[in-house]
Amino acid sequence: FNVLSYGAKADGKTDNSQAFLDTWKAACNVTGYAKFVVPGGTYLLGPVRFTGPCGTLKATTNLNSYPSDTWVLFGWVNNLILTGGGTFDGQGALAWPFNECPKKKHCKILPTNIKFVNTNNTMVNGITSLNSKMFHMAVLHCNNFQARNLKIIAPANSPNTDGIHIERNTGVSITQSHIGTGDDCVSIGQSNSDVYLANIKCGPGHGISIGSLGRYKNEGDVRNLVVKDCTLTGTDNGVRIKSWENSPSVSNVVNMTFDNIIMNRVENPIIIDQTYCPYHKCDTSAPSRVRIRDVSFKNIRGTSMSPVAVLLDCSRGVPCQNVKMQDVHLNYVGGRADVQATSATCNNVRASYSGKQIPPPCQ
C-alpha cells in the first residue's frame, strides 16, 4: 500500500494527511499481509492518527526469514505515537528450543518483537506483546520515550524473553503495565539516564533488573533511576543490580531509588550481585569494575521464598557506597522447617539503616 497510489505528493508542500490516512485505512482493512510504503522524499503532514485495531500481527516462525534480530522496528522518527490496542504475537514457542544463549556466551540472537531505535518524543499506549522469540520490546538510543498500559506475556520457562530492555537512552518512562515473562520484566542496560518505572505488575519472570553490566568495553553509566509503586509476584528476583566480574572497563551506577515495592513470594527480593554469572563458569580473575553508589531501598515489603531476603554482594575491588535501607519488611515463606525468619548478607558494603528492618541489618 503505497502512499503515492492514494494521492500523496513528495514535494514538501502538499498536505498529505488524507492520503496517508486513506492508505492506512486500505491496509488495515485487508486480511493477511499488508505493507505500508512511504517512498523517499519529503511529505508535508498535518496531525494524523493511525488507529486500529487492525487485528493481531503474527510473526513468521521461519527463523531463516529474519535477516537480523528484529521483527518490527520503529526507527529514526520523531513524535511517534503507537496505540490502538493491537497485539504483536511473536509465536515464539517454536523458536525457544533453538535459543542457546542461556548456555553459551556467544550465541545467535533471536528476533525481538518490537524495537524502537533513535526516536525522539515517542509515546506507546495499550499495546500487547505475546510470546516473543527473545526480547519483547527494546528501547535503544531514544530520547523521551513514554509507554503505559502495556501487556507483555510469555510463560515462565520461555528463555530470554525480557519484557522491556532499555539501553543508551535519556528520559524513559514505563507505567501502568503488566509484564509476565521468562526473564527480566524490565532490564536496564548500559548508558541510561532518567528512567522512571511505576505501577508495574511483574510476574512471572526474573524481576526488575539494572544490568547485567560490565560485560563489554566502554559501557556508559546508568544514572537517575526510580522504580516505585510496583508489585512483583512469584519472580526469581525482586529489584536487582547485577554486574559481571573482570569488567574490561570502569562504569558507574549512580542514584538509584526503589520505593514502595510489594514482594509476593519472591525468591530474592533485594539483591546486588556483582559476581553475576549465568553460565557454568565465568572469568573471576578480577573483581567487577562497575562502581555502585547512592542506592536507596525504601518501603520494601512482602514475602520471600529465600531465607536470605536481602543480599548486598558488592565488588571487592570497588565496594558499594551510600546504600540506604529504610523500612524493609520481608517475611520468610519458603517452607523450610529449619528457617524461621529471613536474614541479610552483605559483602563489601556498609549500608545505613532506618525504620523497620526485617531481616535485621547485616552485622
CSV table of C-alpha atoms in Angstrom, one decimal:
chain,number,residue,atom,x,y,z
A,1,PHE,CA,0.0,0.0,0.0
A,2,ASN,CA,2.0,2.9,-1.4
A,3,VAL,CA,1.0,6.4,-0.3
A,4,LEU,CA,1.7,7.7,-3.8
A,5,SER,CA,-1.1,5.5,-5.1
A,6,TYR,CA,-3.5,7.3,-2.7
A,7,GLY,CA,-2.7,10.8,-3.8
A,8,ALA,CA,0.4,11.7,-1.7
A,9,LYS,CA,3.0,14.0,-3.2
A,10,ALA,CA,6.6,14.2,-2.1
A,11,ASP,CA,7.0,17.8,-2.9
A,12,GLY,CA,7.3,19.2,0.7
A,13,LYS,CA,4.3,21.5,0.1
A,14,THR,CA,1.2,19.4,-0.4
A,15,ASP,CA,-0.7,18.4,2.7
A,16,ASN,CA,-0.6,14.6,2.6
A,17,SER,CA,-2.6,13.9,5.7
A,18,GLN,CA,-5.7,12.5,3.9
A,19,ALA,CA,-3.6,10.5,1.5
A,20,PHE,CA,-1.7,8.8,4.4
A,21,LEU,CA,-5.0,8.1,6.2
A,22,ASP,CA,-6.6,6.6,3.1
A,23,THR,CA,-3.5,4.4,2.6
A,24,TRP,CA,-3.7,3.3,6.3
A,25,LYS,CA,-7.4,2.5,6.0
A,26,ALA,CA,-6.9,0.4,3.0
A,27,ALA,CA,-4.1,-1.5,4.5
A,28,CYS,CA,-6.0,-2.0,7.8
A,29,ASN,CA,-9.0,-3.5,6.1
A,30,VAL,CA,-7.3,-6.3,4.3
A,31,THR,CA,-6.9,-9.9,5.6
A,32,GLY,CA,-3.3,-11.2,5.6
A,33,TYR,CA,0.0,-9.4,4.9
A,34,ALA,CA,0.0,-5.6,4.5
A,35,LYS,CA,2.9,-3.3,3.9
A,36,PHE,CA,2.5,0.5,4.3
A,37,VAL,CA,5.1,2.1,2.0
A,38,VAL,CA,6.4,5.7,2.1
A,39,PRO,CA,8.9,6.2,-0.7
A,40,GLY,CA,11.8,8.5,-0.4
A,41,GLY,CA,11.0,12.2,-0.5
A,42,THR,CA,9.6,15.0,1.7
A,43,TYR,CA,6.0,14.7,2.7
A,44,LEU,CA,4.2,17.6,4.4
A,45,LEU,CA,1.9,16.0,7.0
A,46,GLY,CA,-0.6,17.5,9.4
A,47,PRO,CA,-1.8,15.8,12.6
A,48,VAL,CA,-2.8,12.2,11.8
A,49,ARG,CA,-4.0,9.2,13.8
A,50,PHE,CA,-3.2,5.7,12.5
A,51,THR,CA,-5.8,3.9,14.7
A,52,GLY,CA,-6.9,0.3,15.0
A,53,PRO,CA,-7.5,-2.3,16.0
A,54,CYS,CA,-6.4,-3.7,12.7
A,55,GLY,CA,-6.1,-7.2,14.3
A,56,THR,CA,-3.2,-9.2,15.6
A,57,LEU,CA,0.2,-9.2,13.9
A,58,LYS,CA,1.7,-12.7,13.8
A,59,ALA,CA,5.4,-13.2,13.3
A,60,THR,CA,6.6,-15.9,10.9
A,61,THR,CA,8.1,-18.9,12.7
A,62,ASN,CA,10.7,-19.5,10.0
A,63,LEU,CA,13.9,-18.2,11.6
A,64,ASN,CA,15.6,-18.1,8.2
A,65,SER,CA,13.2,-15.3,7.2
A,66,TYR,CA,14.9,-12.8,9.6
A,67,PRO,CA,18.0,-11.1,8.3
A,68,SER,CA,18.6,-9.5,11.7
A,69,ASP,CA,17.5,-9.9,15.3
A,70,THR,CA,14.4,-7.8,14.8
A,71,TRP,CA,10.8,-8.5,13.8
A,72,VAL,CA,9.1,-5.0,13.9
A,73,LEU,CA,11.2,-1.8,14.1
A,74,PHE,CA,10.3,1.8,14.5
A,75,GLY,CA,13.4,3.9,14.0
A,76,TRP,CA,14.8,7.4,13.2
A,77,VAL,CA,11.5,9.2,13.7
A,78,ASN,CA,10.2,12.0,15.9
A,79,ASN,CA,6.9,12.3,17.7
A,80,LEU,CA,5.8,8.8,17.1
A,81,ILE,CA,2.5,7.6,18.7
A,82,LEU,CA,1.8,3.8,18.7
A,83,THR,CA,-1.6,3.0,20.1
A,84,GLY,CA,-4.8,1.2,19.3
A,85,GLY,CA,-4.8,-2.0,21.5
A,86,GLY,CA,-3.1,-4.2,18.9
A,87,THR,CA,-1.2,-7.4,19.6
A,88,PHE,CA,2.3,-8.4,18.3
A,89,ASP,CA,2.3,-12.2,18.5
A,90,GLY,CA,5.9,-13.4,18.1
A,91,GLN,CA,4.8,-17.1,18.0
A,92,GLY,CA,8.0,-17.8,20.0
A,93,ALA,CA,7.2,-21.3,21.2
A,94,LEU,CA,8.6,-22.9,18.1
A,95,ALA,CA,11.8,-20.8,18.3
A,96,TRP,CA,12.6,-21.2,22.0
A,97,PRO,CA,14.3,-24.7,21.6
A,98,PHE,CA,16.8,-23.0,19.3
A,99,ASN,CA,17.9,-20.4,21.8
A,100,GLU,CA,21.3,-21.3,23.1
A,101,CYS,CA,22.0,-18.0,24.9
A,102,PRO,CA,21.2,-19.4,28.4
A,103,LYS,CA,24.1,-21.8,27.9
A,104,LYS,CA,26.5,-20.0,25.5
A,105,LYS,CA,28.1,-16.6,26.0
A,106,HIS,CA,28.4,-16.2,22.2
A,107,CYS,CA,25.1,-17.3,20.6
A,108,LYS,CA,22.7,-16.4,17.8
A,109,ILE,CA,20.3,-13.7,19.0
A,110,LEU,CA,16.7,-14.5,18.1
A,111,PRO,CA,14.4,-11.7,16.9
A,112,THR,CA,12.9,-9.1,19.3
A,113,ASN,CA,9.2,-8.5,18.8
A,114,ILE,CA,9.3,-4.6,18.7
A,115,LYS,CA,12.3,-2.3,18.6
A,116,PHE,CA,12.4,1.5,19.0
A,117,VAL,CA,15.7,2.9,17.7
A,118,ASN,CA,16.9,6.5,17.6
A,119,THR,CA,13.5,8.0,18.2
A,120,ASN,CA,12.6,11.3,19.9
A,121,ASN,CA,9.4,12.0,21.9
A,122,THR,CA,7.8,8.6,21.4
A,123,MET,CA,4.5,7.5,23.1
A,124,VAL,CA,3.3,3.9,23.2
A,125,ASN,CA,-0.1,3.1,24.8
A,126,GLY,CA,-2.2,0.0,25.1
A,127,ILE,CA,0.0,-2.4,23.1
A,128,THR,CA,0.3,-6.2,23.8
A,129,SER,CA,3.4,-8.3,23.1
A,130,LEU,CA,2.8,-12.0,23.2
A,131,ASN,CA,5.3,-14.9,23.2
A,132,SER,CA,8.3,-13.1,21.7
A,133,LYS,CA,11.1,-15.3,20.3
A,134,MET,CA,13.5,-13.4,22.5
A,135,PHE,CA,13.1,-9.8,23.9
A,136,HIS,CA,9.5,-8.5,23.7
A,137,MET,CA,10.5,-4.8,23.4
A,138,ALA,CA,13.8,-3.0,23.1
A,139,VAL,CA,14.3,0.8,23.5
A,140,LEU,CA,17.7,1.8,22.1
A,141,HIS,CA,19.3,5.2,21.6
A,142,CYS,CA,16.0,7.0,22.3
A,143,ASN,CA,15.2,10.3,23.9
A,144,ASN,CA,11.9,11.0,25.8
A,145,PHE,CA,10.2,7.6,25.4
A,146,GLN,CA,6.9,7.1,27.3
A,147,ALA,CA,5.0,3.8,27.5
A,148,ARG,CA,1.9,2.9,29.5
A,149,ASN,CA,-0.8,0.3,29.6
A,150,LEU,CA,1.4,-2.4,28.1
A,151,LYS,CA,0.7,-6.1,28.4
A,152,ILE,CA,3.7,-8.3,27.9
A,153,ILE,CA,3.0,-12.1,28.1
A,154,ALA,CA,5.2,-15.2,27.9
A,155,PRO,CA,5.4,-18.4,30.0
A,156,ALA,CA,7.9,-18.6,32.9
A,157,ASN,CA,10.0,-21.2,31.0
A,158,SER,CA,10.5,-19.1,27.9
A,159,PRO,CA,14.2,-18.2,27.6
A,160,ASN,CA,15.5,-14.6,27.4
A,161,THR,CA,12.0,-13.2,26.8
A,162,ASP,CA,12.8,-9.9,28.7
A,163,GLY,CA,9.7,-7.8,28.8
A,164,ILE,CA,11.4,-4.4,28.0
A,165,HIS,CA,15.1,-3.9,27.5
A,166,ILE,CA,16.4,-0.3,27.8
A,167,GLU,CA,19.8,0.7,26.6
A,168,ARG,CA,21.5,4.0,25.7
A,169,ASN,CA,18.5,6.3,26.3
A,170,THR,CA,17.7,9.5,28.1
A,171,GLY,CA,14.3,10.0,29.6
A,172,VAL,CA,12.3,6.7,29.6
A,173,SER,CA,9.0,6.3,31.5
A,174,ILE,CA,7.2,2.9,31.7
A,175,THR,CA,4.0,3.0,33.8
A,176,GLN,CA,0.7,1.1,34.5
A,177,SER,CA,1.8,-2.1,32.8
A,178,HIS,CA,1.6,-5.8,33.4
A,179,ILE,CA,4.6,-7.9,32.5
A,180,GLY,CA,5.0,-11.6,32.9
A,181,THR,CA,7.8,-13.4,31.1
A,182,GLY,CA,10.6,-15.9,31.3
A,183,ASP,CA,13.3,-13.4,32.0
A,184,ASP,CA,13.6,-9.8,33.5
A,185,CYS,CA,10.3,-7.9,33.4
A,186,VAL,CA,12.4,-4.8,32.7
A,187,SER,CA,16.1,-4.8,32.2
A,188,ILE,CA,18.0,-1.5,32.3
A,189,GLY,CA,21.3,-1.9,30.4
A,190,GLN,CA,24.3,0.4,30.0
A,191,SER,CA,24.3,4.1,29.3
A,192,ASN,CA,20.8,5.1,30.5
A,193,SER,CA,19.8,8.2,32.4
A,194,ASP,CA,16.5,9.5,33.9
A,195,VAL,CA,14.5,6.2,33.8
A,196,TYR,CA,11.1,6.1,35.6
A,197,LEU,CA,9.3,2.8,36.2
A,198,ALA,CA,6.0,2.9,38.2
A,199,ASN,CA,2.8,0.9,38.7
A,200,ILE,CA,4.2,-2.2,37.1
A,201,LYS,CA,2.9,-5.6,37.9
A,202,CYS,CA,5.7,-8.1,37.3
A,203,GLY,CA,5.4,-11.9,37.3
A,204,PRO,CA,6.4,-14.5,36.3
A,205,GLY,CA,9.9,-13.5,35.5
A,206,HIS,CA,13.3,-12.6,36.9
A,207,GLY,CA,12.2,-9.2,38.4
A,208,ILE,CA,13.2,-5.7,37.6
A,209,SER,CA,17.0,-5.5,36.9
A,210,ILE,CA,19.7,-3.0,36.3
A,211,GLY,CA,22.1,-4.9,34.2
A,212,SER,CA,23.8,-7.1,33.5
A,213,LEU,CA,26.6,-4.5,33.4
A,214,GLY,CA,30.4,-4.7,33.0
A,215,ARG,CA,30.5,-7.3,30.2
A,216,TYR,CA,31.7,-5.1,27.4
A,217,LYS,CA,34.4,-2.4,26.9
A,218,ASN,CA,33.5,1.3,27.3
A,219,GLU,CA,30.0,0.8,28.7
A,220,GLY,CA,28.2,4.0,29.7
A,221,ASP,CA,26.9,4.9,33.1
A,222,VAL,CA,23.4,4.3,34.5
A,223,ARG,CA,22.1,7.3,36.3
A,224,ASN,CA,19.0,8.5,38.0
A,225,LEU,CA,16.6,5.6,38.1
A,226,VAL,CA,13.3,5.5,40.0
A,227,VAL,CA,11.3,2.3,40.5
A,228,LYS,CA,8.2,2.8,42.6
A,229,ASP,CA,4.7,1.5,43.4
A,230,CYS,CA,5.4,-1.9,41.8
A,231,THR,CA,4.2,-5.4,42.7
A,232,LEU,CA,6.3,-8.5,42.0
A,233,THR,CA,4.7,-11.9,42.3
A,234,GLY,CA,6.4,-15.3,42.1
A,235,THR,CA,9.5,-13.9,40.4
A,236,ASP,CA,13.1,-15.3,40.7
A,237,ASN,CA,14.3,-11.9,41.9
A,238,GLY,CA,12.7,-8.7,43.1
A,239,VAL,CA,14.7,-5.5,42.4
A,240,ARG,CA,18.3,-6.3,41.4
A,241,ILE,CA,21.6,-4.7,40.3
A,242,LYS,CA,23.9,-7.2,38.6
A,243,SER,CA,27.4,-6.9,37.1
A,244,TRP,CA,30.0,-9.3,35.7
A,245,GLU,CA,33.4,-9.9,37.3
A,246,ASN,CA,36.5,-9.0,35.4
A,247,SER,CA,34.9,-6.0,33.7
A,248,PRO,CA,37.0,-4.7,30.8
A,249,SER,CA,36.2,-1.0,31.7
A,250,VAL,CA,35.1,1.2,34.5
A,251,SER,CA,31.4,2.3,34.6
A,252,ASN,CA,29.1,3.8,37.2
A,253,VAL,CA,25.6,3.1,38.6
A,254,VAL,CA,24.5,6.2,40.4
A,255,ASN,CA,21.4,7.5,42.1
A,256,MET,CA,19.0,4.5,42.2
A,257,THR,CA,15.7,4.6,44.1
A,258,PHE,CA,13.5,1.6,44.8
A,259,ASP,CA,10.4,2.8,46.7
A,260,ASN,CA,7.1,1.3,47.7
A,261,ILE,CA,7.6,-2.2,46.3
A,262,ILE,CA,5.5,-5.2,47.2
A,263,MET,CA,7.0,-8.7,47.0
A,264,ASN,CA,4.7,-11.7,46.9
A,265,ARG,CA,6.6,-15.0,47.3
A,266,VAL,CA,9.7,-13.6,45.6
A,267,GLU,CA,12.9,-15.7,45.6
A,268,ASN,CA,15.4,-12.9,46.1
A,269,PRO,CA,13.5,-9.7,46.9
A,270,ILE,CA,16.5,-7.3,47.2
A,271,ILE,CA,19.8,-8.2,45.6
A,272,ILE,CA,23.0,-6.5,44.4
A,273,ASP,CA,25.0,-9.2,42.6
A,274,GLN,CA,28.5,-8.1,41.4
A,275,THR,CA,29.6,-11.6,40.8
A,276,TYR,CA,26.9,-12.3,38.2
A,277,CYS,CA,27.4,-15.4,36.1
A,278,PRO,CA,24.6,-17.1,34.2
A,279,TYR,CA,26.8,-19.8,32.8
A,280,HIS,CA,28.6,-22.8,34.3
A,281,LYS,CA,31.8,-20.9,34.6
A,282,CYS,CA,32.8,-17.2,34.2
A,283,ASP,CA,36.1,-15.3,34.4
A,284,THR,CA,36.6,-14.4,38.0
A,285,SER,CA,40.2,-13.4,37.8
A,286,ALA,CA,39.4,-9.8,38.7
A,287,PRO,CA,36.5,-8.1,40.5
A,288,SER,CA,33.8,-6.1,38.9
A,289,ARG,CA,34.8,-2.6,37.9
A,290,VAL,CA,31.2,-1.3,38.0
A,291,ARG,CA,31.0,1.3,40.7
A,292,ILE,CA,27.7,1.4,42.6
A,293,ARG,CA,26.7,4.4,44.8
A,294,ASP,CA,23.7,6.3,46.1
A,295,VAL,CA,21.2,3.4,46.1
A,296,SER,CA,18.1,3.6,48.3
A,297,PHE,CA,15.7,0.8,49.1
A,298,LYS,CA,12.6,2.3,50.8
A,299,ASN,CA,9.3,0.7,51.9
A,300,ILE,CA,10.0,-2.8,50.5
A,301,ARG,CA,7.6,-5.3,52.0
A,302,GLY,CA,6.1,-8.7,51.5
A,303,THR,CA,7.3,-12.3,51.5
A,304,SER,CA,10.5,-14.0,50.5
A,305,MET,CA,10.9,-17.6,49.3
A,306,SER,CA,14.6,-17.5,50.2
A,307,PRO,CA,16.0,-17.3,53.7
A,308,VAL,CA,18.3,-14.6,52.5
A,309,ALA,CA,15.8,-11.8,51.6
A,310,VAL,CA,18.5,-9.1,51.3
A,311,LEU,CA,21.7,-9.8,49.5
A,312,LEU,CA,24.2,-7.0,49.0
A,313,ASP,CA,27.1,-8.7,47.3
A,314,CYS,CA,29.3,-5.8,46.1
A,315,SER,CA,32.6,-5.8,44.3
A,316,ARG,CA,35.7,-6.4,46.4
A,317,GLY,CA,37.5,-4.0,44.0
A,318,VAL,CA,35.1,-1.1,44.2
A,319,PRO,CA,32.8,-1.6,47.2
A,320,CYS,CA,29.3,-0.1,47.1
A,321,GLN,CA,28.9,3.4,48.5
A,322,ASN,CA,26.0,5.1,50.2
A,323,VAL,CA,23.5,2.2,50.2
A,324,LYS,CA,20.4,3.1,52.3
A,325,MET,CA,17.8,0.7,53.7
A,326,GLN,CA,14.6,2.3,55.0
A,327,ASP,CA,11.5,0.4,56.2
A,328,VAL,CA,12.1,-3.1,54.9
A,329,HIS,CA,9.8,-5.9,56.0
A,330,LEU,CA,10.2,-9.2,54.3
A,331,ASN,CA,8.9,-12.4,55.9
A,332,TYR,CA,10.1,-15.9,55.1
A,333,VAL,CA,7.5,-18.2,53.4
A,334,GLY,CA,9.8,-20.7,51.7
A,335,GLY,CA,8.7,-23.7,53.7
A,336,ARG,CA,12.0,-24.9,55.2
A,337,ALA,CA,11.4,-26.2,58.7
A,338,ASP,CA,14.8,-25.1,59.9
A,339,VAL,CA,14.3,-21.5,58.9
A,340,GLN,CA,12.0,-19.3,61.0
A,341,ALA,CA,12.9,-15.8,59.7
A,342,THR,CA,14.7,-14.0,56.9
A,343,SER,CA,18.3,-12.9,57.1
A,344,ALA,CA,20.6,-10.4,55.3
A,345,THR,CA,24.0,-11.0,53.7
A,346,CYS,CA,26.4,-8.1,52.9
A,347,ASN,CA,29.8,-8.2,51.3
A,348,ASN,CA,32.0,-5.2,50.5
A,349,VAL,CA,29.4,-2.6,51.6
A,350,ARG,CA,28.3,-0.8,54.8
A,351,ALA,CA,24.7,0.1,54.4
A,352,SER,CA,22.9,2.6,56.6
A,353,TYR,CA,19.5,1.7,58.1
A,354,SER,CA,16.4,3.5,59.3
A,355,GLY,CA,12.9,2.5,60.2
A,356,LYS,CA,11.8,-1.2,60.4
A,357,GLN,CA,14.3,-3.8,59.3
A,358,ILE,CA,13.1,-7.4,58.7
A,359,PRO,CA,15.5,-9.1,58.1
A,360,PRO,CA,17.8,-7.4,60.7
A,361,PRO,CA,20.7,-5.3,59.3
A,362,CYS,CA,24.0,-7.0,58.4
A,363,GLN,CA,26.5,-7.1,61.3
